[in-house]
mmCIF file of C-alpha atoms and ligand atoms in Angstrom:
data_model
loop_
_atom_site.group_PDB
_atom_site.id
_atom_site.type_symbol
_atom_site.label_atom_id
_atom_site.label_comp_id
_atom_site.label_asym_id
_atom_site.label_seq_id
_atom_site.Cartn_x
_atom_site.Cartn_y
_atom_site.Cartn_z
ATOM 1 C CA MET A 7 47.591 41.804 -3.725
ATOM 2 C CA ILE A 8 50.156 42.381 -0.972
ATOM 3 C CA LYS A 9 52.119 45.597 -0.197
ATOM 4 C CA GLU A 10 55.600 45.607 -0.910
ATOM 5 C CA LYS A 11 56.312 47.104 2.512
ATOM 6 C CA VAL A 12 54.322 44.370 4.185
ATOM 7 C CA GLN A 13 55.744 41.526 1.862
ATOM 8 C CA ASN A 14 59.710 42.757 2.815
ATOM 9 C CA ALA A 15 58.810 42.127 6.280
ATOM 10 C CA LEU A 16 57.226 38.826 6.354
ATOM 11 C CA ASN A 17 60.321 37.747 3.804
ATOM 12 C CA ASP A 18 62.779 38.982 6.583
ATOM 13 C CA GLN A 19 60.498 36.833 9.131
ATOM 14 C CA LEU A 20 60.743 33.904 6.762
ATOM 15 C CA ASN A 21 64.603 34.526 7.137
ATOM 16 C CA TRP A 22 64.645 34.791 10.573
ATOM 17 C CA GLU A 23 62.525 31.551 11.075
ATOM 18 C CA LEU A 24 65.258 29.565 9.209
ATOM 19 C CA PHE A 25 67.942 31.398 11.443
ATOM 20 C CA SER A 26 65.896 30.276 14.512
ATOM 21 C CA ALA A 27 65.896 26.333 12.849
ATOM 22 C CA TYR A 28 69.385 26.866 12.346
ATOM 23 C CA ILE A 29 69.988 27.798 15.880
ATOM 24 C CA TYR A 30 68.352 25.023 17.086
ATOM 25 C CA LEU A 31 70.200 22.525 14.802
ATOM 26 C CA ALA A 32 73.473 23.985 16.214
ATOM 27 C CA MET A 33 71.724 23.401 19.444
ATOM 28 C CA ALA A 34 71.033 19.883 18.699
ATOM 29 C CA ALA A 35 74.850 19.230 17.475
ATOM 30 C CA TYR A 36 75.981 20.506 20.838
ATOM 31 C CA CYS A 37 73.810 18.331 22.650
ATOM 32 C CA GLU A 38 74.899 15.412 20.640
ATOM 33 C CA SER A 39 78.725 16.006 21.596
ATOM 34 C CA VAL A 40 77.861 16.097 25.113
ATOM 35 C CA ASN A 41 76.231 12.664 25.000
ATOM 36 C CA LEU A 42 72.697 13.845 25.449
ATOM 37 C CA PRO A 43 70.608 12.163 22.691
ATOM 38 C CA GLY A 44 67.430 12.971 24.054
ATOM 39 C CA PHE A 45 67.868 16.837 24.364
ATOM 40 C CA ALA A 46 69.460 16.830 20.798
ATOM 41 C CA ASN A 47 66.392 15.011 19.640
ATOM 42 C CA TRP A 48 64.058 17.792 21.250
ATOM 43 C CA MET A 49 66.202 20.301 19.502
ATOM 44 C CA LYS A 50 65.927 18.670 16.092
ATOM 45 C CA ILE A 51 62.253 18.516 16.155
ATOM 46 C CA GLN A 52 62.178 22.212 17.443
ATOM 47 C CA ALA A 53 64.620 23.078 14.058
ATOM 48 C CA GLN A 54 61.756 21.223 12.226
ATOM 49 C CA GLU A 55 59.172 23.454 13.837
ATOM 50 C CA GLU A 56 61.153 26.256 12.701
ATOM 51 C CA VAL A 57 61.305 25.073 9.362
ATOM 52 C CA SER A 58 57.402 24.889 9.164
ATOM 53 C CA HIS A 59 56.950 28.289 10.429
ATOM 54 C CA ALA A 60 59.457 29.289 7.556
ATOM 55 C CA MET A 61 57.185 28.055 4.913
ATOM 56 C CA LYS A 62 53.845 29.463 6.617
ATOM 57 C CA PHE A 63 55.579 32.487 5.855
ATOM 58 C CA TYR A 64 56.345 31.374 2.322
ATOM 59 C CA ASP A 65 52.870 30.154 1.652
ATOM 60 C CA PHE A 66 51.459 33.158 2.807
ATOM 61 C CA VAL A 67 53.673 35.627 0.731
ATOM 62 C CA SER A 68 53.019 33.592 -2.410
ATOM 63 C CA GLU A 69 48.946 33.296 -1.946
ATOM 64 C CA ARG A 70 48.935 36.978 -1.392
ATOM 65 C CA GLY A 71 50.673 37.261 -4.641
ATOM 66 C CA GLY A 72 53.794 38.861 -3.335
ATOM 67 C CA ARG A 73 57.339 37.605 -3.823
ATOM 68 C CA VAL A 74 59.319 35.481 -1.822
ATOM 69 C CA THR A 75 62.678 36.325 -1.780
ATOM 70 C CA LEU A 76 65.532 34.205 0.289
ATOM 71 C CA ALA A 77 68.531 36.131 2.086
ATOM 72 C CA ALA A 78 71.630 35.078 3.728
ATOM 73 C CA ILE A 79 70.905 32.833 7.057
ATOM 74 C CA ASP A 80 73.610 34.071 9.626
ATOM 75 C CA ALA A 81 75.899 31.331 11.068
ATOM 76 C CA PRO A 82 74.526 29.985 14.549
ATOM 77 C CA PRO A 83 76.833 29.692 17.509
ATOM 78 C CA VAL A 84 78.567 26.564 17.855
ATOM 79 C CA GLU A 85 79.271 25.838 21.760
ATOM 80 C CA TRP A 86 77.079 26.533 24.846
ATOM 81 C CA ASP A 87 78.620 26.163 28.522
ATOM 82 C CA SER A 88 75.785 23.792 29.341
ATOM 83 C CA PRO A 89 72.702 22.077 28.173
ATOM 84 C CA LEU A 90 70.970 24.990 30.728
ATOM 85 C CA ALA A 91 73.072 27.751 29.086
ATOM 86 C CA ALA A 92 71.441 26.351 25.603
ATOM 87 C CA PHE A 93 68.272 26.612 26.998
ATOM 88 C CA GLU A 94 68.343 29.687 28.282
ATOM 89 C CA HIS A 95 69.668 31.353 25.001
ATOM 90 C CA ALA A 96 66.787 29.396 23.378
ATOM 91 C CA TYR A 97 64.300 31.278 25.710
ATOM 92 C CA GLU A 98 66.121 34.360 24.806
ATOM 93 C CA HIS A 99 65.927 33.860 21.157
ATOM 94 C CA GLU A 100 62.207 32.891 21.565
ATOM 95 C CA GLN A 101 61.481 36.444 23.261
ATOM 96 C CA GLY A 102 62.868 38.286 20.451
ATOM 97 C CA VAL A 103 60.910 36.032 18.099
ATOM 98 C CA SER A 104 57.628 37.095 20.085
ATOM 99 C CA GLU A 105 58.809 40.983 19.791
ATOM 100 C CA ARG A 106 59.539 40.463 16.275
ATOM 101 C CA ILE A 107 55.811 39.188 15.573
ATOM 102 C CA ASN A 108 54.185 41.673 17.549
ATOM 103 C CA LYS A 109 55.917 44.091 15.505
ATOM 104 C CA LEU A 110 54.770 42.709 12.378
ATOM 105 C CA VAL A 111 51.298 42.487 13.760
ATOM 106 C CA ASP A 112 51.620 46.245 14.456
ATOM 107 C CA LEU A 113 52.584 46.655 10.714
ATOM 108 C CA ALA A 114 49.685 45.038 9.528
ATOM 109 C CA VAL A 115 47.147 47.263 11.340
ATOM 110 C CA ALA A 116 49.146 50.182 10.455
ATOM 111 C CA GLU A 117 48.890 48.946 6.841
ATOM 112 C CA SER A 118 45.320 48.170 7.243
ATOM 113 C CA ASP A 119 46.150 44.596 6.023
ATOM 114 C CA HIS A 120 43.686 42.604 7.880
ATOM 115 C CA ALA A 121 44.715 39.338 6.250
ATOM 116 C CA THR A 122 48.101 39.645 7.039
ATOM 117 C CA ASN A 123 46.907 40.470 10.832
ATOM 118 C CA GLY A 124 44.741 37.529 10.989
ATOM 119 C CA PHE A 125 47.568 35.497 9.577
ATOM 120 C CA LEU A 126 49.781 36.589 12.127
ATOM 121 C CA GLN A 127 47.537 35.587 14.735
ATOM 122 C CA TRP A 128 48.485 31.950 14.589
ATOM 123 C CA PHE A 129 52.172 32.991 15.572
ATOM 124 C CA VAL A 130 51.085 35.001 18.450
ATOM 125 C CA THR A 131 49.596 32.114 19.902
ATOM 126 C CA GLU A 132 52.378 29.590 19.047
ATOM 127 C CA GLN A 133 55.102 31.942 20.459
ATOM 128 C CA VAL A 134 53.240 31.881 23.828
ATOM 129 C CA GLU A 135 53.635 28.183 23.438
ATOM 130 C CA GLU A 136 57.367 28.334 22.475
ATOM 131 C CA GLU A 137 58.278 30.513 25.269
ATOM 132 C CA ALA A 138 56.203 28.260 27.887
ATOM 133 C CA SER A 139 57.860 25.165 26.359
ATOM 134 C CA VAL A 140 61.290 26.150 26.655
ATOM 135 C CA ASP A 141 60.768 27.775 30.016
ATOM 136 C CA GLU A 142 59.670 24.521 31.304
ATOM 137 C CA ILE A 143 62.574 22.922 30.416
ATOM 138 C CA ILE A 144 64.721 25.332 31.887
ATOM 139 C CA GLN A 145 62.953 24.867 35.114
ATOM 140 C CA LYS A 146 63.493 21.290 35.045
ATOM 141 C CA LEU A 147 67.191 21.738 34.279
ATOM 142 C CA LYS A 148 67.689 24.029 37.429
ATOM 143 C CA LEU A 149 65.860 21.426 39.498
ATOM 144 C CA VAL A 150 68.243 18.864 38.502
ATOM 145 C CA GLY A 151 71.305 20.736 38.533
ATOM 146 C CA LYS A 152 74.426 18.616 37.619
ATOM 147 C CA GLU A 153 73.074 15.678 38.928
ATOM 148 C CA GLY A 154 73.881 12.844 36.575
ATOM 149 C CA GLY A 155 70.851 11.016 37.322
ATOM 150 C CA GLY A 156 68.145 13.739 37.066
ATOM 151 C CA LEU A 157 70.073 14.649 33.879
ATOM 152 C CA PHE A 158 69.910 11.168 32.256
ATOM 153 C CA MET A 159 66.016 11.127 33.269
ATOM 154 C CA LEU A 160 65.286 14.305 31.739
ATOM 155 C CA ASP A 161 67.263 13.387 28.253
ATOM 156 C CA ARG A 162 64.997 10.171 28.463
ATOM 157 C CA GLU A 163 61.988 12.723 28.321
ATOM 158 C CA LEU A 164 63.142 14.744 25.740
ATOM 159 C CA SER A 165 63.846 11.710 23.670
ATOM 160 C CA GLN A 166 60.080 11.189 23.350
ATOM 161 C CA ARG A 167 59.410 14.492 21.429
ATOM 162 C CA VAL A 168 57.874 13.944 18.096
ATOM 163 C CA PHE A 169 57.298 16.198 15.352
ATOM 164 C CA VAL A 170 53.750 17.352 14.570
ATOM 165 C CA PRO A 171 53.337 19.360 11.264
ATOM 166 C CA PRO A 172 51.508 22.705 12.310
ATOM 167 C CA ALA A 173 48.260 21.600 9.745
ATOM 168 C CA ALA A 174 47.897 18.639 11.909
ATOM 169 C CA GLU A 175 47.416 20.496 15.086
ATOM 170 C CA GLY A 176 44.213 21.860 13.707
ATOM 171 C CA ALA A 177 45.420 25.410 14.555
ATOM 172 C CA ALA A 178 44.381 28.166 12.236
ATOM 173 C CA GLY A 179 46.257 30.458 9.804
ATOM 174 C CA GLY A 180 47.814 27.861 7.975
HETATM 175 FE FE1 LIG B 218 59.248 30.167 14.787
HETATM 176 FE FE2 LIG B 218 60.109 29.371 17.633
HETATM 177 O O1 LIG B 218 59.860 30.725 16.635
#
């Protein structure tokens, strides 16, 4: 049985993952509005990933005999100044998520909740990847600048991204 304090913190993170999905979906809509369907595709896949992260928290709380409770999801922004600004926002957001995951690990350790600590390790690793993949696109966007041809090529590259459910990645902790 999970302690209430840990359960509440995990429910809070479940909400934050859905908020993350909302942000990426808003970024997808922004990318569509500036005629960058490949960028929009990347953002939509990212939103799907965030929902799958939320579901990991849902399933874990449930499996541990806890109670999943859902709170209101904050509204995301609507506009960004440029695709670069959107990705910079995404990077900042992911750094915040990493910090939240680290705090959850601290809580699990403080409460001697080894199962929760083990569960969270998947997210610790995942956040390294999340930050790196966003940063990679930021670097490419900086190289390309406002040059239309480069932006078109990058848009085509990002259109190739497909959703891979976490369980199919062979990762632990699911
Ligand atoms: Fe679920 Fe992008 O962190």
